């Protein structure tokens, strides 16, 4: 917790008093994409104080770049103003208000940038008195106090001030960096040095000099933590000084007090009277509290980012296409070349990716578009991040597969396919031995990522690679002791006998990680090391002829299985990109889960109703059915409350178009509404759209006003029964109507839409009205 003290009186007061405060916040870094909308810097800042706070600054305190912007979204408390300097990256809040008010405001501070710089920014929040500036090199505060002070008056005035509980004093300057910082302040004034023997004796606490003749030219710091420290003897500098040329010279034999000649930052000796302003310093004196006025948070910049919503997209197999993620966002420091959308997890034959948006200028669909064998939709060309965002938001998924299970769809930038782990994979078909393949892979780059022979750490990653490679290929595992020792960085094994059967990943982020402790015995497979993922083929690895290098099968009876070879064969190899600590800050992939937990039991359902004399003929058809048990026929006289009037057995599972019909022999005169309730064999059901047909002469009813406020008049409903329903079927009103001009009080109804149902003998009429 940072302990600060708060200024509680005006800057013109001779004494500043403070109350203790604390400032805390989030210590972990946040990730912010370049060119993205503004994000909150730290919405968990906590600020407490016993008195009002006079101000705060928020600054881009490291790696500030033109285009960086600090803003805020909260309302300014009464009496507080704000300003941002685009040249310095400092957002200043000025005005006294409570800690609670500042806490609310600071939590809304935002950052965004149009800069292409990906250097990590540090954002620093700091309590301020509106005058003093913080110097991070020593943790001290400095300020210029304007006025007409003699040196002795300035010394006394500075000593009467406190800031955050720290004692003020005329500034002491002990190195060139500090002098440069002090010189950056505005104003010219006294500093805390003197060769007056009385000031030196007071500072040292002893009779160092008996008179002025003895002390002349012997300059001391007589204020602050350095009080009593000599720093020059005439023209001879003992520690640090920055005298102007020919100074100090004691012109007129009375110049015993030092001033900062602000234009150049150089020093001059002057007479005591001045008058001048002065430079005050706080910090480092005995009795000062431990003050850390900074609360900082790092923002890691991401040059390029693709981001999907966190939620899943529900889908029923065989249903119409659904958008994968129509809120996807893409940001980047520049144009982007190529993009792919991949069904990277759970892919099944029948899964389809498509798009409905217009291709931006210069962008085309790669090849035939969607590859139904690999589940990859590829786009080629170069365009802006915003154009890619608009296009990829229109990507849709549908499937005719009969295999339930979630699918993972991965959006990625560039021309390579990406797995759900955010890594890219490339199959290099030009043959090479294992050592050459390893070296070649390490020399390849992709969008700033460095390649390596693929490492496989899960069944899903192995399945993904199996789907994407077209031929047997090298991968990055080995039990060769030289490779293992190079990967671990130590002499793990003295010779091949010691390392035999002990397989390691020797490339990539997993370099030096053991996965197997022994070769296969008989028809079994290698013994895994702990819980490490292994996918050896039966009887492998077996070291049948100095076989110390791994491959993955793409063909034959066991595609995706691993085998050991002696490394001299010429094979393709799988290059993986991503996960290395040396990779730049990029987020080039993002995933969305398509939740396929059920089938659409019926596709192509068409429902038609038509009058046939005094009956209604209800016809419907389907294109396909899966586990369809039955169709219940539902009837309503108001379009709200439906009742079952019959049922027809479904066809079960079929891809042959089916036709059905049902006759309703007791419709009412007037409006009749029909819909189907389709039941699956597991009890799930879906409703069809509603269809309407009119029988006979309906009751001729007129209602008004519509919309209604307090009452509605029903004309032409004499000698009938009236009911008023809400849209959810709740009965709101019921009455026998005896006149053709009947008024219904609706004043107590909630705002919304209602249905009036009028029944006269066998004729029914339904009308809607709106209550405002």
XYZ file of C-alpha atoms in Angstrom:
772
model
C 0.000 0.000 0.000
C 1.305 3.408 -0.933
C 1.300 5.894 1.930
C 0.885 9.501 0.859
C -0.088 12.688 2.651
C -2.592 15.129 1.295
C -2.367 18.852 0.842
C -5.226 20.496 2.707
C -4.652 24.224 2.413
C -4.083 26.711 -0.384
C -0.743 27.022 -2.099
C -0.410 30.621 -0.894
C -0.550 29.528 2.769
C 2.658 29.642 4.743
C 2.094 26.082 6.053
C 0.730 23.057 4.227
C -0.969 20.372 6.328
C -1.835 16.895 5.115
C -3.922 13.850 5.972
C -2.731 10.332 5.290
C -4.009 8.631 2.108
C -3.425 5.321 0.338
C -3.484 4.457 -3.348
C -3.577 0.867 -4.618
C -4.425 -0.766 -7.920
C -3.837 -3.679 -10.254
C -0.222 -4.790 -10.460
C -0.482 -7.134 -13.449
C -0.030 -5.887 -16.994
C -2.926 -5.437 -19.404
C -2.819 -6.165 -23.120
C -3.932 -3.370 -25.439
C -4.026 -3.620 -29.235
C -2.731 -0.714 -31.305
C -5.562 1.165 -33.061
C -8.194 -0.498 -30.878
C -10.962 1.440 -29.087
C -9.962 2.987 -25.765
C -9.764 0.610 -22.794
C -9.837 1.317 -19.066
C -6.304 1.490 -17.678
C -7.171 0.214 -14.193
C -10.766 -0.065 -13.022
C -9.675 -1.460 -9.659
C -7.889 1.603 -8.292
C -8.661 2.083 -4.595
C -8.082 5.476 -2.991
C -8.720 6.490 0.612
C -7.917 9.732 2.447
C -8.905 11.696 5.490
C -9.290 14.953 3.570
C -9.915 16.230 0.070
C -7.254 15.670 -2.597
C -6.168 18.748 -4.587
C -5.372 16.939 -7.828
C -4.072 13.944 -9.771
C -1.932 13.380 -12.820
C -2.066 10.322 -15.054
C 0.848 10.002 -17.434
C 2.346 7.696 -20.055
C 5.501 7.566 -17.979
C 7.491 5.216 -20.184
C 7.686 4.736 -23.963
C 5.277 7.572 -24.723
C 4.669 7.753 -28.461
C 2.894 10.316 -30.603
C -0.650 9.057 -31.025
C -0.983 7.844 -27.421
C -4.124 9.231 -25.812
C -5.269 9.233 -22.193
C -8.915 10.090 -21.615
C -11.699 9.463 -19.157
C -15.346 8.446 -19.407
C -16.588 9.429 -15.957
C -18.192 12.713 -14.966
C -15.852 15.301 -13.486
C -16.648 16.001 -9.826
C -17.765 19.516 -8.974
C -14.788 21.865 -8.960
C -12.468 19.500 -10.884
C -11.160 20.259 -14.371
C -9.190 18.077 -16.784
C -6.675 18.619 -19.562
C -4.546 16.287 -21.672
C -1.241 17.180 -23.307
C -0.762 15.189 -26.511
C 2.841 16.330 -26.568
C 3.796 14.944 -23.159
C 1.217 12.184 -22.566
C 0.014 13.715 -19.282
C -3.633 13.896 -18.232
C -4.062 16.435 -15.433
C -7.009 16.636 -13.051
C -7.040 19.867 -11.046
C -9.391 20.705 -8.221
C -10.052 19.626 -4.664
C -12.523 16.807 -4.049
C -12.905 13.694 -1.921
C -10.894 10.512 -2.311
C -14.118 8.678 -3.162
C -14.833 11.079 -6.028
C -11.298 10.778 -7.384
C -11.468 6.982 -7.112
C -14.612 6.879 -9.259
C -13.031 9.223 -11.799
C -9.626 7.498 -12.000
C -11.242 4.122 -12.581
C -12.616 5.515 -15.845
C -9.261 6.685 -17.230
C -8.721 5.124 -20.661
C -5.843 4.579 -23.055
C -5.687 4.064 -26.791
C -3.152 4.766 -29.477
C -2.857 5.220 -33.207
C 0.907 4.801 -32.940
C 2.610 1.836 -34.599
C 4.980 1.505 -31.639
C 4.547 -1.804 -29.786
C 6.779 -0.826 -26.866
C 5.143 -1.520 -23.495
C 3.638 1.638 -22.023
C 3.655 2.414 -18.309
C 0.707 4.443 -17.087
C 1.346 6.221 -13.781
C -1.304 7.672 -11.477
C -0.010 10.222 -8.982
C -1.593 12.465 -6.352
C -0.596 16.078 -6.955
C -0.643 19.442 -5.211
C -0.716 21.233 -8.542
C 2.769 22.712 -8.063
C 5.281 19.967 -7.356
C 6.788 17.565 -9.874
C 7.978 14.061 -9.057
C 11.530 12.957 -9.901
C 11.603 9.186 -10.165
C 15.389 8.894 -9.836
C 15.313 9.732 -6.128
C 11.595 9.785 -5.288
C 11.685 13.496 -4.387
C 9.265 16.267 -5.340
C 10.339 19.669 -6.667
C 8.484 22.891 -7.288
C 9.078 26.515 -8.120
C 7.633 28.996 -5.609
C 7.299 32.429 -7.216
C 7.630 35.596 -5.150
C 10.028 38.254 -3.849
C 12.040 36.499 -1.176
C 15.423 37.179 0.318
C 17.512 34.012 0.587
C 16.883 33.717 4.328
C 13.149 34.300 3.830
C 13.067 31.626 1.118
C 14.899 29.160 3.376
C 12.420 29.744 6.196
C 9.384 29.614 3.891
C 10.497 26.305 2.359
C 11.083 24.791 5.820
C 7.531 25.780 6.816
C 5.985 23.693 4.027
C 5.219 19.987 3.912
C 4.068 17.767 1.067
C 2.651 14.297 1.630
C 4.116 14.487 5.113
C 7.597 15.287 3.810
C 9.529 18.324 5.054
C 10.243 21.081 2.537
C 13.649 22.733 2.058
C 15.529 24.881 -0.413
C 16.589 22.517 -3.165
C 19.933 20.685 -3.057
C 21.367 19.417 -6.346
C 23.912 16.613 -6.271
C 24.303 15.493 -9.895
C 23.818 16.693 -13.449
C 20.668 14.614 -14.059
C 18.987 16.172 -11.045
C 20.111 19.613 -12.176
C 18.619 19.001 -15.620
C 15.311 17.971 -14.025
C 15.275 21.026 -11.753
C 16.084 23.200 -14.727
C 13.024 21.811 -16.535
C 10.775 23.552 -14.007
C 9.666 27.098 -14.726
C 11.243 29.989 -12.890
C 14.563 31.186 -11.475
C 15.330 31.223 -7.810
C 17.272 30.525 -4.650
C 18.781 27.118 -3.943
C 20.030 25.771 -0.618
C 23.759 26.532 -0.712
C 25.888 29.153 1.040
C 29.448 30.044 2.019
C 28.234 32.311 4.877
C 30.043 31.044 7.983
C 26.930 31.467 10.161
C 24.851 29.287 7.788
C 27.627 26.678 7.544
C 28.057 26.484 11.320
C 24.300 26.113 11.778
C 24.252 23.364 9.147
C 27.225 21.413 10.530
C 26.181 21.936 14.139
C 29.675 23.017 15.197
C 31.837 26.134 14.866
C 33.331 25.036 11.559
C 34.500 28.564 10.751
C 35.154 31.498 13.146
C 34.401 34.265 10.641
C 33.512 34.991 7.028
C 37.115 35.286 5.957
C 37.631 31.675 7.022
C 34.576 30.343 5.177
C 34.818 32.476 2.066
C 34.579 30.359 -1.106
C 33.898 27.185 0.838
C 30.397 26.322 -0.414
C 28.140 23.978 1.528
C 24.645 22.606 1.207
C 22.942 24.096 4.242
C 19.439 22.594 3.756
C 17.880 19.183 3.238
C 19.461 15.747 3.611
C 22.845 17.123 2.434
C 22.888 19.842 5.088
C 26.491 20.392 6.275
C 28.079 18.847 3.151
C 30.791 20.878 1.405
C 30.695 20.566 -2.396
C 33.243 23.175 -3.594
C 36.262 25.133 -2.412
C 36.571 28.204 -4.555
C 36.939 27.032 -8.124
C 37.707 23.479 -6.973
C 34.581 21.247 -7.111
C 34.600 18.492 -4.493
C 31.410 16.631 -5.492
C 29.079 18.286 -8.006
C 28.528 21.916 -8.965
C 27.279 23.719 -12.032
C 28.637 27.247 -11.668
C 28.307 29.714 -14.497
C 31.578 30.911 -16.006
C 33.530 33.100 -13.556
C 31.293 32.116 -10.643
C 31.265 32.168 -7.674
C 33.138 35.457 -7.447
C 31.797 37.211 -4.300
C 31.338 40.449 -6.228
C 31.015 43.319 -3.791
C 32.213 41.004 -1.000
C 28.596 40.167 -0.001
C 27.614 37.280 -2.352
C 27.246 34.327 0.022
C 24.001 32.697 -1.255
C 23.404 30.582 -4.352
C 20.818 31.012 -7.049
C 19.914 28.946 -10.099
C 20.300 30.910 -13.306
C 17.335 29.143 -14.865
C 17.847 29.797 -18.566
C 20.983 27.667 -18.633
C 20.669 25.740 -15.397
C 23.924 27.220 -14.160
C 24.558 28.622 -10.691
C 25.547 32.054 -9.446
C 26.423 33.528 -6.067
C 24.295 36.484 -5.030
C 23.624 38.810 -2.171
C 21.097 37.765 0.415
C 18.433 40.327 -0.468
C 17.406 39.154 -3.904
C 14.475 39.380 -4.185
C 13.773 36.086 -5.979
C 11.467 33.139 -6.018
C 12.906 29.803 -4.942
C 12.987 26.084 -5.744
C 11.591 23.799 -3.070
C 12.425 20.119 -2.643
C 10.619 17.467 -0.557
C 11.994 14.076 0.400
C 14.934 12.381 2.066
C 15.066 14.254 5.351
C 15.027 12.429 8.674
C 11.540 11.824 9.979
C 9.918 11.852 6.555
C 7.403 9.060 6.031
C 8.122 6.372 3.480
C 6.473 7.851 0.398
C 5.845 6.068 -2.893
C 3.520 8.376 -4.778
C 3.356 6.145 -7.864
C 0.730 3.632 -8.802
C 1.705 2.294 -12.196
C 0.302 -0.294 -14.550
C 2.005 -1.680 -17.635
C 0.126 -1.929 -20.920
C 1.569 -4.527 -23.293
C 0.875 -3.379 -26.825
C -0.300 -5.839 -29.453
C 0.604 -4.825 -32.993
C -2.089 -7.045 -34.522
C -5.036 -8.702 -32.815
C -8.042 -10.742 -33.894
C -10.594 -11.257 -31.133
C -13.862 -13.153 -30.875
C -16.622 -12.956 -28.292
C -16.127 -15.321 -25.362
C -19.476 -17.063 -25.640
C -20.328 -20.063 -27.797
C -22.641 -20.061 -30.795
C -25.470 -22.643 -30.502
C -26.355 -24.703 -33.551
C -28.544 -27.691 -34.357
C -27.049 -30.035 -36.919
C -28.833 -29.828 -40.290
C -30.207 -26.374 -39.488
C -29.671 -23.310 -41.660
C -26.316 -21.525 -41.492
C -25.517 -19.391 -38.444
C -22.943 -16.618 -38.075
C -19.825 -17.877 -36.322
C -19.118 -14.499 -34.708
C -20.653 -11.337 -36.127
C -18.997 -9.204 -33.418
C -15.405 -10.297 -34.156
C -12.861 -7.463 -33.982
C -9.540 -6.996 -35.784
C -6.984 -4.273 -35.087
C -3.525 -3.739 -36.515
C -0.853 -1.113 -37.089
C -1.187 -1.591 -40.851
C -2.834 -3.542 -43.656
C -3.128 -7.320 -43.359
C -2.376 -9.880 -46.055
C -4.505 -13.044 -46.223
C -6.836 -14.652 -43.688
C -8.136 -18.149 -43.016
C -11.058 -19.603 -41.098
C -10.549 -23.184 -39.975
C -12.690 -25.806 -38.271
C -9.753 -26.645 -36.048
C -11.472 -28.911 -33.533
C -14.144 -31.597 -33.918
C -14.211 -31.297 -37.714
C -16.558 -33.788 -39.432
C -17.459 -34.459 -43.038
C -20.505 -32.343 -43.842
C -19.316 -29.305 -41.858
C -19.330 -26.183 -44.026
C -17.918 -22.669 -43.675
C -19.250 -19.951 -45.955
C -19.451 -16.166 -46.079
C -22.136 -13.675 -47.115
C -20.201 -10.402 -47.217
C -18.714 -8.662 -50.221
C -15.034 -9.256 -50.885
C -13.011 -6.057 -50.354
C -11.089 -4.703 -53.316
C -7.929 -6.749 -53.784
C -9.218 -9.744 -51.779
C -10.265 -13.040 -53.346
C -11.337 -16.462 -52.157
C -8.399 -18.848 -52.357
C -8.810 -21.751 -54.748
C -12.383 -23.035 -54.758
C -13.065 -21.248 -51.483
C -13.955 -23.776 -48.807
C -12.017 -27.042 -48.624
C -14.521 -29.654 -47.463
C -11.728 -32.169 -46.798
C -9.762 -29.992 -44.363
C -12.428 -27.589 -43.083
C -10.523 -24.487 -44.209
C -11.964 -21.333 -45.788
C -9.147 -19.215 -47.242
C -9.000 -15.608 -48.405
C -6.039 -14.037 -50.214
C -5.133 -10.403 -50.722
C -4.194 -7.306 -48.772
C -6.627 -4.855 -47.200
C -7.258 -2.872 -44.036
C -8.046 -4.450 -40.648
C -11.532 -2.922 -40.802
C -12.257 -4.530 -44.176
C -11.115 -7.917 -42.898
C -13.286 -7.421 -39.820
C -16.394 -6.712 -41.915
C -15.743 -9.737 -44.144
C -14.963 -12.262 -41.408
C -18.000 -11.188 -39.404
C -20.128 -12.656 -42.220
C -18.587 -16.155 -42.006
C -21.259 -18.785 -41.329
C -21.316 -22.422 -40.241
C -23.722 -25.216 -41.096
C -23.460 -28.970 -41.191
C -25.181 -31.994 -42.676
C -23.096 -34.265 -40.451
C -24.892 -36.761 -38.231
C -22.178 -36.601 -35.544
C -22.975 -34.477 -32.513
C -20.202 -32.592 -30.748
C -18.802 -29.104 -30.521
C -16.749 -27.665 -33.348
C -13.959 -25.147 -32.775
C -13.704 -22.507 -35.465
C -10.426 -20.576 -35.582
C -10.051 -17.222 -37.320
C -6.443 -16.506 -38.243
C -4.546 -13.833 -40.115
C -2.169 -14.839 -42.866
C -2.233 -17.746 -45.259
C -1.364 -20.605 -42.869
C -3.913 -22.664 -40.966
C -4.073 -22.152 -37.210
C -5.048 -24.528 -34.449
C -7.157 -23.556 -31.450
C -3.915 -23.199 -29.414
C -3.105 -20.089 -31.468
C -0.182 -21.736 -33.273
C 0.262 -21.980 -37.048
C 1.361 -25.105 -38.908
C 2.977 -25.588 -42.283
C 3.799 -28.806 -44.091
C 7.021 -28.474 -46.109
C 6.877 -31.196 -48.753
C 10.409 -30.690 -50.113
C 12.302 -33.674 -48.696
C 15.080 -33.319 -46.124
C 16.779 -35.465 -43.506
C 15.810 -34.800 -39.863
C 18.765 -32.527 -39.020
C 18.277 -30.438 -42.146
C 14.538 -30.262 -41.505
C 15.203 -29.037 -37.948
C 17.589 -26.330 -39.183
C 15.298 -25.307 -42.035
C 12.314 -25.024 -39.716
C 14.264 -22.821 -37.306
C 15.212 -20.494 -40.171
C 11.613 -19.924 -41.262
C 9.450 -17.068 -40.037
C 5.756 -16.317 -40.342
C 4.312 -12.873 -39.569
C 7.183 -12.285 -37.157
C 6.927 -15.723 -35.484
C 9.942 -18.051 -35.587
C 9.424 -21.609 -36.798
C 10.491 -24.948 -35.341
C 9.870 -28.645 -36.014
C 6.395 -29.256 -34.600
C 5.939 -30.392 -31.010
C 2.691 -32.235 -30.191
C 1.375 -32.071 -26.653
C -2.279 -33.181 -26.909
C -4.579 -35.488 -28.824
C -6.433 -32.514 -30.316
C -3.195 -30.996 -31.644
C -2.155 -34.359 -33.068
C -5.530 -34.753 -34.790
C -5.269 -31.256 -36.234
C -1.802 -31.907 -37.670
C -2.931 -35.265 -39.058
C -5.771 -33.554 -40.935
C -3.563 -30.822 -42.382
C -0.439 -32.712 -43.548
C -0.427 -34.582 -46.823
C 2.541 -36.887 -46.374
C 4.655 -38.558 -43.681
C 6.750 -35.875 -42.017
C 9.448 -35.178 -39.417
C 8.472 -33.759 -36.019
C 10.677 -32.331 -33.257
C 11.287 -35.291 -30.906
C 14.432 -37.351 -30.408
C 16.246 -39.703 -28.044
C 19.679 -38.836 -29.480
C 21.783 -37.799 -26.474
C 23.436 -34.956 -28.396
C 20.044 -33.459 -29.281
C 18.760 -33.887 -25.724
C 21.850 -32.272 -24.200
C 21.592 -29.333 -26.604
C 17.889 -28.930 -25.747
C 18.319 -29.118 -21.952
C 21.448 -26.987 -21.955
C 23.343 -29.448 -19.710
C 24.961 -32.862 -20.066
C 21.781 -34.809 -19.306
C 23.201 -38.029 -20.808
C 26.823 -39.012 -21.282
C 26.245 -41.262 -24.292
C 23.568 -42.850 -26.496
C 23.306 -45.924 -24.287
C 22.221 -43.682 -21.411
C 19.616 -41.771 -23.460
C 18.233 -44.678 -25.472
C 14.423 -44.770 -25.332
C 14.241 -41.542 -23.375
C 12.463 -39.352 -25.904
C 12.366 -35.563 -25.530
C 10.946 -32.647 -27.428
C 14.102 -30.922 -28.642
C 12.512 -27.957 -30.447
C 10.015 -25.193 -29.768
C 8.605 -23.991 -26.427
C 8.746 -27.574 -25.088
C 12.456 -27.939 -25.865
C 14.098 -30.078 -23.169
C 10.819 -31.741 -22.026
C 10.916 -35.527 -21.647
C 7.929 -37.469 -23.031
C 8.995 -41.151 -23.053
C 11.119 -43.214 -20.658
C 11.571 -46.439 -22.627
C 11.208 -47.856 -26.127
C 8.367 -50.223 -26.972
C 8.445 -53.803 -25.780
C 7.014 -56.236 -28.309
C 3.811 -54.968 -29.910
C 3.264 -52.302 -27.239
C 4.332 -48.680 -27.458
C 6.912 -46.507 -25.743
C 6.378 -45.909 -22.022
C 5.203 -42.322 -21.426
C 7.065 -40.071 -19.000
C 4.476 -39.144 -16.369
C 1.391 -37.697 -18.062
C 3.207 -36.525 -21.202
C 1.235 -37.038 -24.409
C 2.506 -39.878 -26.633
C 1.004 -41.299 -29.826
C 3.465 -43.974 -30.927
C 2.380 -46.583 -33.422
C 2.206 -50.166 -32.211
C 5.683 -51.537 -31.602
C 7.253 -48.082 -31.752
C 9.708 -46.608 -30.941
C 11.888 -49.681 -31.351
C 15.338 -48.423 -32.452
C 15.480 -51.083 -35.104
C 18.526 -49.454 -36.768
C 19.834 -46.494 -34.791
C 16.436 -44.784 -34.944
C 16.596 -41.630 -32.848
C 14.317 -39.153 -34.667
C 10.521 -38.874 -34.785
C 8.082 -38.771 -37.677
C 4.280 -38.593 -37.914
C 2.359 -40.780 -40.357
C -0.042 -39.132 -42.795
C -1.010 -42.234 -44.744
C -1.357 -45.972 -44.376
C -3.469 -47.748 -41.804
C -2.497 -45.529 -38.861
C -2.346 -41.873 -39.940
C -1.411 -39.583 -37.077
C 0.704 -42.203 -35.285
C 4.413 -41.653 -34.555
C 7.428 -43.699 -35.615
C 11.180 -43.547 -34.979
C 13.643 -43.403 -37.876
C 17.408 -43.053 -38.163
C 17.096 -39.484 -39.492
C 18.771 -39.989 -42.846
C 15.554 -40.458 -44.816
C 14.286 -37.652 -47.017
C 10.861 -36.682 -45.638
C 8.550 -33.718 -45.544
C 8.447 -31.886 -42.216
C 5.898 -29.995 -40.145
C 6.864 -26.462 -39.113
C 5.063 -24.920 -36.152
C 4.952 -21.196 -35.334
C 3.945 -19.662 -32.018
C 4.640 -19.916 -28.306
C 8.302 -18.917 -28.271
C 9.316 -16.334 -25.667
C 11.114 -14.395 -28.406
C 7.993 -13.996 -30.541
C 6.610 -10.454 -30.901
C 3.389 -9.306 -29.224
C 0.818 -10.537 -31.720
C -2.595 -12.164 -31.387
C -3.097 -13.619 -34.827
C -5.777 -16.182 -34.019
C -9.048 -16.360 -32.126
C -11.467 -19.225 -31.493
C -15.231 -19.612 -31.353
C -17.054 -22.736 -30.232
C -20.015 -23.937 -32.277
C -22.109 -25.887 -29.758
C -23.693 -28.813 -31.626
C -25.665 -30.566 -28.913
C -28.703 -31.677 -30.899
C -30.032 -32.291 -34.387
C -32.553 -30.165 -36.177
C -35.074 -33.015 -36.301
C -36.896 -31.712 -39.360
C -35.636 -29.648 -42.275
C -37.603 -27.983 -45.030
C -40.885 -27.961 -43.105
C -43.658 -26.275 -45.122
C -47.129 -25.771 -43.627
C -50.265 -24.707 -45.554
C -53.898 -24.443 -44.455
C -57.001 -23.924 -46.607
C -60.776 -23.977 -46.122
C -62.688 -26.898 -47.637
C -66.379 -26.286 -47.161
C -66.961 -26.234 -43.441
C -63.626 -27.947 -42.797
C -59.996 -26.875 -42.837
C -57.378 -28.937 -44.688
C -53.929 -28.764 -43.074
C -51.017 -29.930 -45.248
C -47.283 -30.025 -44.511
C -44.120 -31.576 -45.871
C -40.506 -32.122 -44.792
C -37.257 -32.545 -46.706
C -35.403 -34.600 -44.045
C -36.273 -35.986 -40.623
C -34.050 -37.281 -37.827
C -35.624 -39.216 -34.965
C -38.987 -37.545 -35.638
C -41.693 -39.206 -33.511
C -44.873 -37.223 -34.303
C -46.523 -33.949 -35.271
C -49.246 -32.533 -33.011
C -51.723 -30.257 -34.795
C -52.610 -27.201 -32.690
C -55.591 -24.849 -33.149
C -56.381 -21.385 -31.783
C -59.157 -18.845 -32.204
C -57.030 -15.877 -31.191
C -53.506 -16.771 -32.288
C -52.390 -16.865 -28.645
C -53.868 -19.849 -26.851
C -53.487 -23.088 -28.835
C -55.073 -26.479 -28.165
C -54.178 -29.865 -29.598
C -56.773 -31.168 -32.090
C -54.903 -34.158 -33.479
C -51.609 -35.943 -34.054
C -49.780 -37.612 -36.945
C -46.880 -40.087 -36.696
C -43.577 -38.847 -38.117
C -41.271 -40.771 -40.463
C -38.468 -41.274 -37.913
C -35.210 -40.743 -39.784
C -35.270 -40.177 -43.527
C -33.749 -37.996 -46.219
C -36.726 -38.596 -48.536
C -39.275 -35.804 -48.743
C -42.388 -36.605 -46.684
C -45.964 -35.329 -47.121
C -48.678 -35.115 -44.443
C -52.247 -33.832 -44.084
C -54.918 -33.443 -41.417
C -58.579 -32.351 -41.648
C -60.058 -30.134 -38.955
C -63.810 -30.756 -39.093
C -64.825 -28.324 -36.341
C -63.355 -24.912 -37.113
C -65.155 -21.816 -35.817
C -66.791 -19.214 -37.949
C -64.262 -16.427 -38.224
C -60.509 -16.587 -37.621
C -58.800 -19.966 -37.144
C -55.070 -20.288 -36.398
C -52.963 -23.456 -36.818
C -49.423 -24.559 -36.072
C -47.511 -27.834 -35.638
C -45.607 -29.064 -32.600
C -42.971 -31.514 -33.804
C -41.701 -34.034 -31.213
C -38.379 -35.869 -31.332
C -38.133 -39.394 -29.916
C -36.227 -38.018 -26.893
C -39.081 -35.639 -26.024
C -37.600 -32.478 -27.487
C -39.969 -30.410 -29.576
C -40.159 -27.408 -31.897
C -43.034 -25.287 -33.181
C -43.782 -24.437 -36.786
C -44.858 -20.967 -37.918
C -48.548 -20.059 -37.445
C -50.983 -20.129 -40.381
C -54.450 -18.458 -40.444
C -57.691 -19.197 -42.312
C -61.149 -17.561 -42.061
C -64.353 -19.644 -42.114
C -67.839 -18.233 -42.850
C -68.734 -14.650 -42.042
C -66.721 -13.400 -39.107
C -68.184 -11.154 -36.458
C -67.905 -7.542 -37.724
C -66.254 -5.714 -34.822
C -64.695 -2.242 -34.664
C -62.568 -1.105 -31.689
C -61.127 2.285 -30.764
C -59.198 4.280 -29.876
C -56.167 2.193 -30.742
C -53.705 2.766 -29.105
C -55.810 3.180 -25.946
C -54.943 5.010 -22.740
C -57.719 4.510 -20.196
C -60.590 2.809 -22.051
C -61.421 1.154 -25.352
C -64.868 1.044 -27.021
C -66.037 -2.118 -28.808
C -68.690 -1.508 -31.516
C -70.801 -4.259 -33.068
C -70.282 -6.853 -30.330
C -73.817 -6.895 -28.873
C -75.156 -10.212 -27.592
C -71.713 -11.869 -27.443
C -69.095 -13.069 -24.990
C -65.945 -10.964 -24.711
C -62.486 -11.869 -23.336
C -59.277 -9.791 -23.279
C -55.919 -11.621 -23.190
C -52.303 -10.515 -22.866
C -49.919 -11.858 -25.491
C -48.705 -14.513 -23.057
C -52.282 -15.847 -22.755
C -53.228 -14.307 -19.391
C -56.977 -13.552 -19.159
C -57.255 -9.851 -18.280
C -61.001 -9.263 -18.649
C -64.205 -11.267 -19.330
C -67.810 -10.090 -19.755
C -71.118 -10.717 -21.452
C -71.759 -7.899 -23.957
C -75.382 -6.769 -24.299
C -74.957 -3.578 -26.306
C -73.305 -2.746 -29.622
C -71.421 0.131 -28.024
C -69.482 -1.423 -25.121
C -66.690 0.278 -23.176
C -63.839 -1.644 -21.492
C -61.704 0.055 -18.790
C -58.013 -0.698 -19.497
C -56.507 1.969 -17.243
C -55.021 -0.670 -14.896
C -53.438 -2.661 -17.769
C -49.658 -2.625 -18.216
C -48.375 -0.980 -21.402
C -48.290 -3.500 -24.229
C -50.342 -5.383 -26.837
C -53.592 -7.236 -26.015
C -56.123 -9.378 -27.895
C -59.930 -8.990 -27.686
C -61.775 -12.205 -28.526
C -65.515 -11.962 -29.365
C -67.638 -15.149 -29.559
C -71.208 -15.007 -30.901
C -72.746 -18.475 -31.366
C -70.118 -20.330 -33.486
C -68.488 -17.205 -34.902
C -65.325 -15.872 -33.335
C -63.368 -12.717 -34.094
C -60.016 -11.653 -32.601
C -58.622 -8.114 -32.678
C -55.445 -6.618 -31.228
C -55.003 -3.260 -29.514
C -52.134 -1.447 -27.834
C -52.297 0.031 -24.327
C -50.052 3.095 -23.930
